[in-house]
């Protein structure tokens, strides 16, 4: 049995409706490069780094975790579950692994310690490695993120879903593939700077993902791959109107 209540923010944190432009002001309790100083008694460890550094960070973090704690990544694409299991085997310890489908908020760095939340997603996804953890994880992350959590039925659905792992390289490639190295007069915009050619590239990448999903479904008919959809549909389902492309 378990009970989840509303987040108990300390006096150093002020929270209001982030879905509608509210503010979140906070001060970290600790900043350190030594994992054991930060997480030795933690019930939940959240990894928020790009997928290509997941394993290196996990190898530093996992040995400092208490056995049985929860471990997740936001987002968890790129085979986070495999990397987490590898780090756990190497450390000869155990943790309850789950993945979070995407970042909960669209944010932009405004300056040192100041981030603007331009938009909050209306829904997010998750997948627990152990089926017995699913109900708890859905409730836990729903409270922490302030949004409904949809179970994906497989970690592969998180990796194949056309989200940031498609958007970021596709948009950056479209913007800089013809760049000759000449310094830019203005900082390039990311989503706002998406061109028609960039949209075509994203569409082609999304088509590749759906082709992979079709191949998996043909080989394993019971495998659920409806999370792998075209990019425009995916964006419209998780973002509010201002983030649609």
CSV table of C-alpha atoms in Angstrom, one decimal:
chain,number,residue,atom,x,y,z
A,1,UNK,CA,0.0,0.0,0.0
A,2,UNK,CA,1.1,3.5,-0.6
A,3,UNK,CA,-0.1,7.1,-0.4
A,4,UNK,CA,0.9,10.1,-2.5
A,5,UNK,CA,-0.1,13.6,-1.3
A,6,UNK,CA,0.5,17.0,-2.9
A,7,UNK,CA,4.1,18.1,-3.2
A,8,UNK,CA,5.2,19.6,0.1
A,9,UNK,CA,7.2,22.6,-1.2
A,10,UNK,CA,9.6,24.2,1.3
A,11,UNK,CA,9.5,27.9,2.2
A,12,UNK,CA,12.2,28.4,-0.4
A,13,UNK,CA,9.9,27.4,-3.2
A,14,UNK,CA,6.9,29.2,-4.5
A,15,UNK,CA,4.7,27.4,-7.1
A,16,UNK,CA,1.7,28.5,-9.1
A,17,UNK,CA,-0.1,27.3,-12.2
A,18,UNK,CA,2.7,26.5,-14.6
A,19,UNK,CA,0.2,25.5,-17.3
A,20,UNK,CA,-0.9,29.1,-17.5
A,21,UNK,CA,2.3,31.1,-17.2
A,22,UNK,CA,2.8,30.7,-13.4
A,23,UNK,CA,6.2,31.0,-11.6
A,24,UNK,CA,8.4,28.4,-9.9
A,25,UNK,CA,11.1,29.9,-7.8
A,26,UNK,CA,13.5,27.5,-6.1
A,27,UNK,CA,16.9,27.2,-4.4
A,28,UNK,CA,18.8,23.8,-4.5
A,29,UNK,CA,19.6,22.3,-1.2
A,30,UNK,CA,22.9,21.0,-2.5
A,31,UNK,CA,25.2,21.4,-5.5
A,32,UNK,CA,27.9,18.7,-5.7
A,33,UNK,CA,29.8,16.5,-8.1
A,34,UNK,CA,29.9,13.7,-5.6
A,35,UNK,CA,26.8,11.5,-6.0
A,36,UNK,CA,26.9,10.0,-2.6
A,37,UNK,CA,26.6,13.4,-1.0
A,38,UNK,CA,23.3,14.0,-2.8
A,39,UNK,CA,21.4,10.7,-3.3
A,40,UNK,CA,22.5,8.2,-0.7
A,41,UNK,CA,19.2,8.4,1.1
A,42,UNK,CA,17.0,9.4,-1.9
A,43,UNK,CA,13.8,7.6,-2.7
A,44,UNK,CA,13.8,8.8,-6.3
A,45,UNK,CA,16.8,9.7,-8.6
A,46,UNK,CA,16.0,11.6,-11.8
A,47,UNK,CA,18.6,11.7,-14.6
A,48,UNK,CA,18.2,14.8,-16.8
A,49,UNK,CA,21.0,14.6,-19.4
A,50,UNK,CA,21.2,13.8,-23.1
A,51,UNK,CA,21.0,10.1,-23.9
A,52,UNK,CA,24.6,9.8,-25.1
A,53,UNK,CA,25.9,10.4,-21.6
A,54,UNK,CA,23.3,8.3,-19.7
A,55,UNK,CA,25.6,5.4,-19.2
A,56,UNK,CA,28.6,7.4,-17.9
A,57,UNK,CA,26.4,9.3,-15.5
A,58,UNK,CA,24.6,6.1,-14.3
A,59,UNK,CA,27.9,4.4,-13.6
A,60,UNK,CA,28.7,7.3,-11.2
A,61,UNK,CA,25.3,7.6,-9.7
A,62,UNK,CA,24.0,4.0,-9.3
A,63,UNK,CA,26.6,2.8,-6.8
A,64,UNK,CA,25.6,5.7,-4.4
A,65,UNK,CA,21.9,4.8,-4.5
A,66,UNK,CA,20.2,2.9,-1.7
A,67,UNK,CA,18.9,-0.5,-2.9
A,68,UNK,CA,15.3,-0.4,-3.9
A,69,UNK,CA,15.1,3.3,-4.7
A,70,UNK,CA,13.4,4.5,-7.9
A,71,UNK,CA,15.5,5.6,-10.9
A,72,UNK,CA,14.3,7.4,-14.0
A,73,UNK,CA,15.4,9.6,-16.8
A,74,UNK,CA,13.6,12.6,-18.3
A,75,UNK,CA,13.4,11.9,-21.2
A,76,UNK,CA,14.2,8.2,-21.3
A,77,UNK,CA,14.6,7.7,-25.0
A,78,UNK,CA,17.8,6.0,-26.4
A,79,UNK,CA,17.6,2.8,-24.5
A,80,UNK,CA,17.7,4.2,-21.0
A,81,UNK,CA,16.4,1.0,-19.5
A,82,UNK,CA,19.3,-1.1,-21.0
A,83,UNK,CA,21.9,1.4,-19.8
A,84,UNK,CA,20.3,1.5,-16.3
A,85,UNK,CA,20.3,-2.3,-16.1
A,86,UNK,CA,23.9,-2.4,-17.2
A,87,UNK,CA,25.0,0.1,-14.5
A,88,UNK,CA,23.0,-1.8,-11.9
A,89,UNK,CA,24.7,-5.1,-12.8
A,90,UNK,CA,28.1,-3.6,-12.7
A,91,UNK,CA,27.4,-2.1,-9.2
A,92,UNK,CA,25.7,-5.3,-8.1
A,93,UNK,CA,22.8,-3.4,-6.6
A,94,UNK,CA,19.1,-3.1,-7.4
A,95,UNK,CA,16.7,-0.2,-8.2
A,96,UNK,CA,13.2,0.2,-9.5
A,97,UNK,CA,13.7,1.5,-13.1
A,98,UNK,CA,11.1,3.5,-15.1
A,99,UNK,CA,11.3,5.9,-17.9
A,100,UNK,CA,9.5,9.2,-18.5
A,101,UNK,CA,8.5,9.9,-22.1
A,102,UNK,CA,9.3,13.5,-22.5
A,103,UNK,CA,10.2,16.8,-20.8
A,104,UNK,CA,7.2,18.2,-19.0
A,105,UNK,CA,7.8,21.8,-19.9
A,106,UNK,CA,9.1,23.9,-22.8
A,107,UNK,CA,11.9,26.0,-21.3
A,108,UNK,CA,14.4,28.6,-22.4
A,109,UNK,CA,17.4,29.8,-20.5
A,110,UNK,CA,17.0,33.5,-19.8
A,111,UNK,CA,20.2,34.0,-17.8
A,112,UNK,CA,22.2,32.5,-14.9
A,113,UNK,CA,19.7,30.6,-12.8
A,114,UNK,CA,16.7,32.0,-14.7
A,115,UNK,CA,14.6,29.8,-17.0
A,116,UNK,CA,11.4,30.8,-18.8
A,117,UNK,CA,8.8,28.1,-19.0
A,118,UNK,CA,7.1,28.9,-22.3
A,119,UNK,CA,4.6,26.0,-22.3
A,120,UNK,CA,3.7,23.0,-20.2
A,121,UNK,CA,2.6,19.8,-21.8
A,122,UNK,CA,-0.9,18.6,-21.1
A,123,UNK,CA,0.1,14.9,-20.8
A,124,UNK,CA,3.2,12.8,-20.5
A,125,UNK,CA,4.1,9.1,-20.8
A,126,UNK,CA,6.0,6.6,-18.8
A,127,UNK,CA,7.1,3.0,-18.7
A,128,UNK,CA,8.1,0.9,-15.7
A,129,UNK,CA,10.5,-2.0,-16.1
A,130,UNK,CA,8.5,-3.9,-13.5
A,131,UNK,CA,4.8,-4.1,-14.2
A,132,UNK,CA,4.1,-4.1,-10.4
A,133,UNK,CA,5.6,-0.6,-10.2
A,134,UNK,CA,3.3,0.9,-12.9
A,135,UNK,CA,0.4,2.2,-10.7
A,136,UNK,CA,2.7,3.8,-8.2
A,137,UNK,CA,4.9,5.4,-10.9
A,138,UNK,CA,1.8,6.8,-12.7
A,139,UNK,CA,0.6,8.4,-9.5
A,140,UNK,CA,4.0,9.6,-8.4
A,141,UNK,CA,5.0,11.4,-11.6
A,142,UNK,CA,1.5,12.7,-12.1
A,143,UNK,CA,1.8,14.5,-8.8
A,144,UNK,CA,5.4,15.7,-9.3
A,145,UNK,CA,4.8,16.9,-12.9
A,146,UNK,CA,1.2,18.0,-12.5
A,147,UNK,CA,-0.1,16.1,-15.6
A,148,UNK,CA,-1.7,12.8,-16.4
A,149,UNK,CA,0.8,10.0,-17.2
A,150,UNK,CA,0.1,7.4,-19.9
A,151,UNK,CA,1.7,4.0,-19.8
A,152,UNK,CA,3.6,3.1,-23.0
A,153,UNK,CA,3.6,-0.7,-22.5
A,154,UNK,CA,7.3,-0.9,-23.7
A,155,UNK,CA,10.4,1.2,-23.4
A,156,UNK,CA,10.9,0.8,-27.1
A,157,UNK,CA,7.8,2.9,-27.6
A,158,UNK,CA,9.6,5.8,-25.8
A,159,UNK,CA,12.7,5.5,-28.0
A,160,UNK,CA,10.8,5.2,-31.2
A,161,UNK,CA,8.2,7.9,-30.5
A,162,UNK,CA,9.0,10.9,-32.8
A,163,UNK,CA,9.8,13.3,-30.0
A,164,UNK,CA,12.9,15.3,-29.1
A,165,UNK,CA,15.2,12.5,-30.4
A,166,UNK,CA,13.8,13.3,-33.8
A,167,UNK,CA,13.1,17.0,-33.5
A,168,UNK,CA,16.5,18.2,-32.2
A,169,UNK,CA,18.9,16.6,-34.8
A,170,UNK,CA,16.4,17.1,-37.6
A,171,UNK,CA,16.0,20.8,-37.0
A,172,UNK,CA,19.7,21.4,-36.3
A,173,UNK,CA,20.7,19.6,-39.4
A,174,UNK,CA,18.3,21.6,-41.5
A,175,UNK,CA,19.6,24.9,-40.0
A,176,UNK,CA,23.3,24.2,-40.3
A,177,UNK,CA,23.9,21.7,-43.1
A,178,UNK,CA,24.9,24.5,-45.5
A,179,UNK,CA,26.6,26.7,-43.0
A,180,UNK,CA,30.1,27.7,-44.1
A,181,UNK,CA,31.4,28.6,-40.7
A,182,UNK,CA,30.8,32.4,-41.1
A,183,UNK,CA,29.8,33.9,-37.7
A,184,UNK,CA,26.0,34.6,-37.6
A,185,UNK,CA,24.8,38.2,-37.1
A,186,UNK,CA,21.9,37.0,-34.9
A,187,UNK,CA,21.3,34.0,-32.7
A,188,UNK,CA,19.4,31.4,-34.7
A,189,UNK,CA,15.9,30.4,-33.5
A,190,UNK,CA,15.1,26.8,-32.9
A,191,UNK,CA,11.4,26.0,-33.4
A,192,UNK,CA,10.7,29.4,-34.7
A,193,UNK,CA,13.4,29.1,-37.3
A,194,UNK,CA,12.1,25.9,-38.8
A,195,UNK,CA,11.9,26.1,-42.6
A,196,UNK,CA,9.8,24.2,-45.1
A,197,UNK,CA,12.9,22.1,-45.9
A,198,UNK,CA,13.3,21.4,-42.2
A,199,UNK,CA,9.7,20.2,-41.9
A,200,UNK,CA,10.3,17.9,-44.9
A,201,UNK,CA,13.4,16.4,-43.2
A,202,UNK,CA,11.4,15.9,-40.0
A,203,UNK,CA,8.6,14.2,-42.0
A,204,UNK,CA,11.1,11.9,-43.6
A,205,UNK,CA,12.7,11.0,-40.3
A,206,UNK,CA,9.2,10.3,-38.9
A,207,UNK,CA,8.4,8.1,-41.8
A,208,UNK,CA,11.5,6.0,-41.0
A,209,UNK,CA,10.4,5.5,-37.4
A,210,UNK,CA,6.9,4.4,-38.5
A,211,UNK,CA,8.5,2.0,-41.0
A,212,UNK,CA,10.5,0.5,-38.1
A,213,UNK,CA,7.4,0.2,-36.1
A,214,UNK,CA,5.6,-1.5,-38.9
A,215,UNK,CA,8.4,-4.0,-39.2
A,216,UNK,CA,8.3,-4.8,-35.5
A,217,UNK,CA,4.5,-5.2,-35.6
A,218,UNK,CA,4.8,-7.6,-38.5
A,219,UNK,CA,7.3,-9.7,-36.6
A,220,UNK,CA,5.5,-9.4,-33.3
A,221,UNK,CA,1.8,-8.7,-34.0
A,222,UNK,CA,1.0,-8.2,-30.3
A,223,UNK,CA,3.6,-5.4,-29.9
A,224,UNK,CA,1.9,-2.1,-29.3
A,225,UNK,CA,3.4,0.6,-31.5
A,226,UNK,CA,0.6,3.2,-31.7
A,227,UNK,CA,2.9,5.7,-29.8
A,228,UNK,CA,5.0,5.8,-33.0
A,229,UNK,CA,3.0,8.3,-35.0
A,230,UNK,CA,3.8,11.0,-37.4
A,231,UNK,CA,5.4,14.1,-35.9
A,232,UNK,CA,2.5,16.5,-36.3
A,233,UNK,CA,0.1,14.2,-34.6
A,234,UNK,CA,2.6,13.6,-31.7
A,235,UNK,CA,3.1,17.3,-31.1
A,236,UNK,CA,-0.6,18.1,-31.2
A,237,UNK,CA,-1.3,15.4,-28.6
A,238,UNK,CA,1.3,16.5,-26.1
A,239,UNK,CA,1.6,20.3,-26.4
A,240,UNK,CA,-0.9,23.1,-26.2
A,241,UNK,CA,-1.8,25.2,-29.3
A,242,UNK,CA,1.2,27.6,-29.0
A,243,UNK,CA,3.7,24.7,-29.6
A,244,UNK,CA,2.0,23.1,-32.6
A,245,UNK,CA,4.0,23.1,-35.8
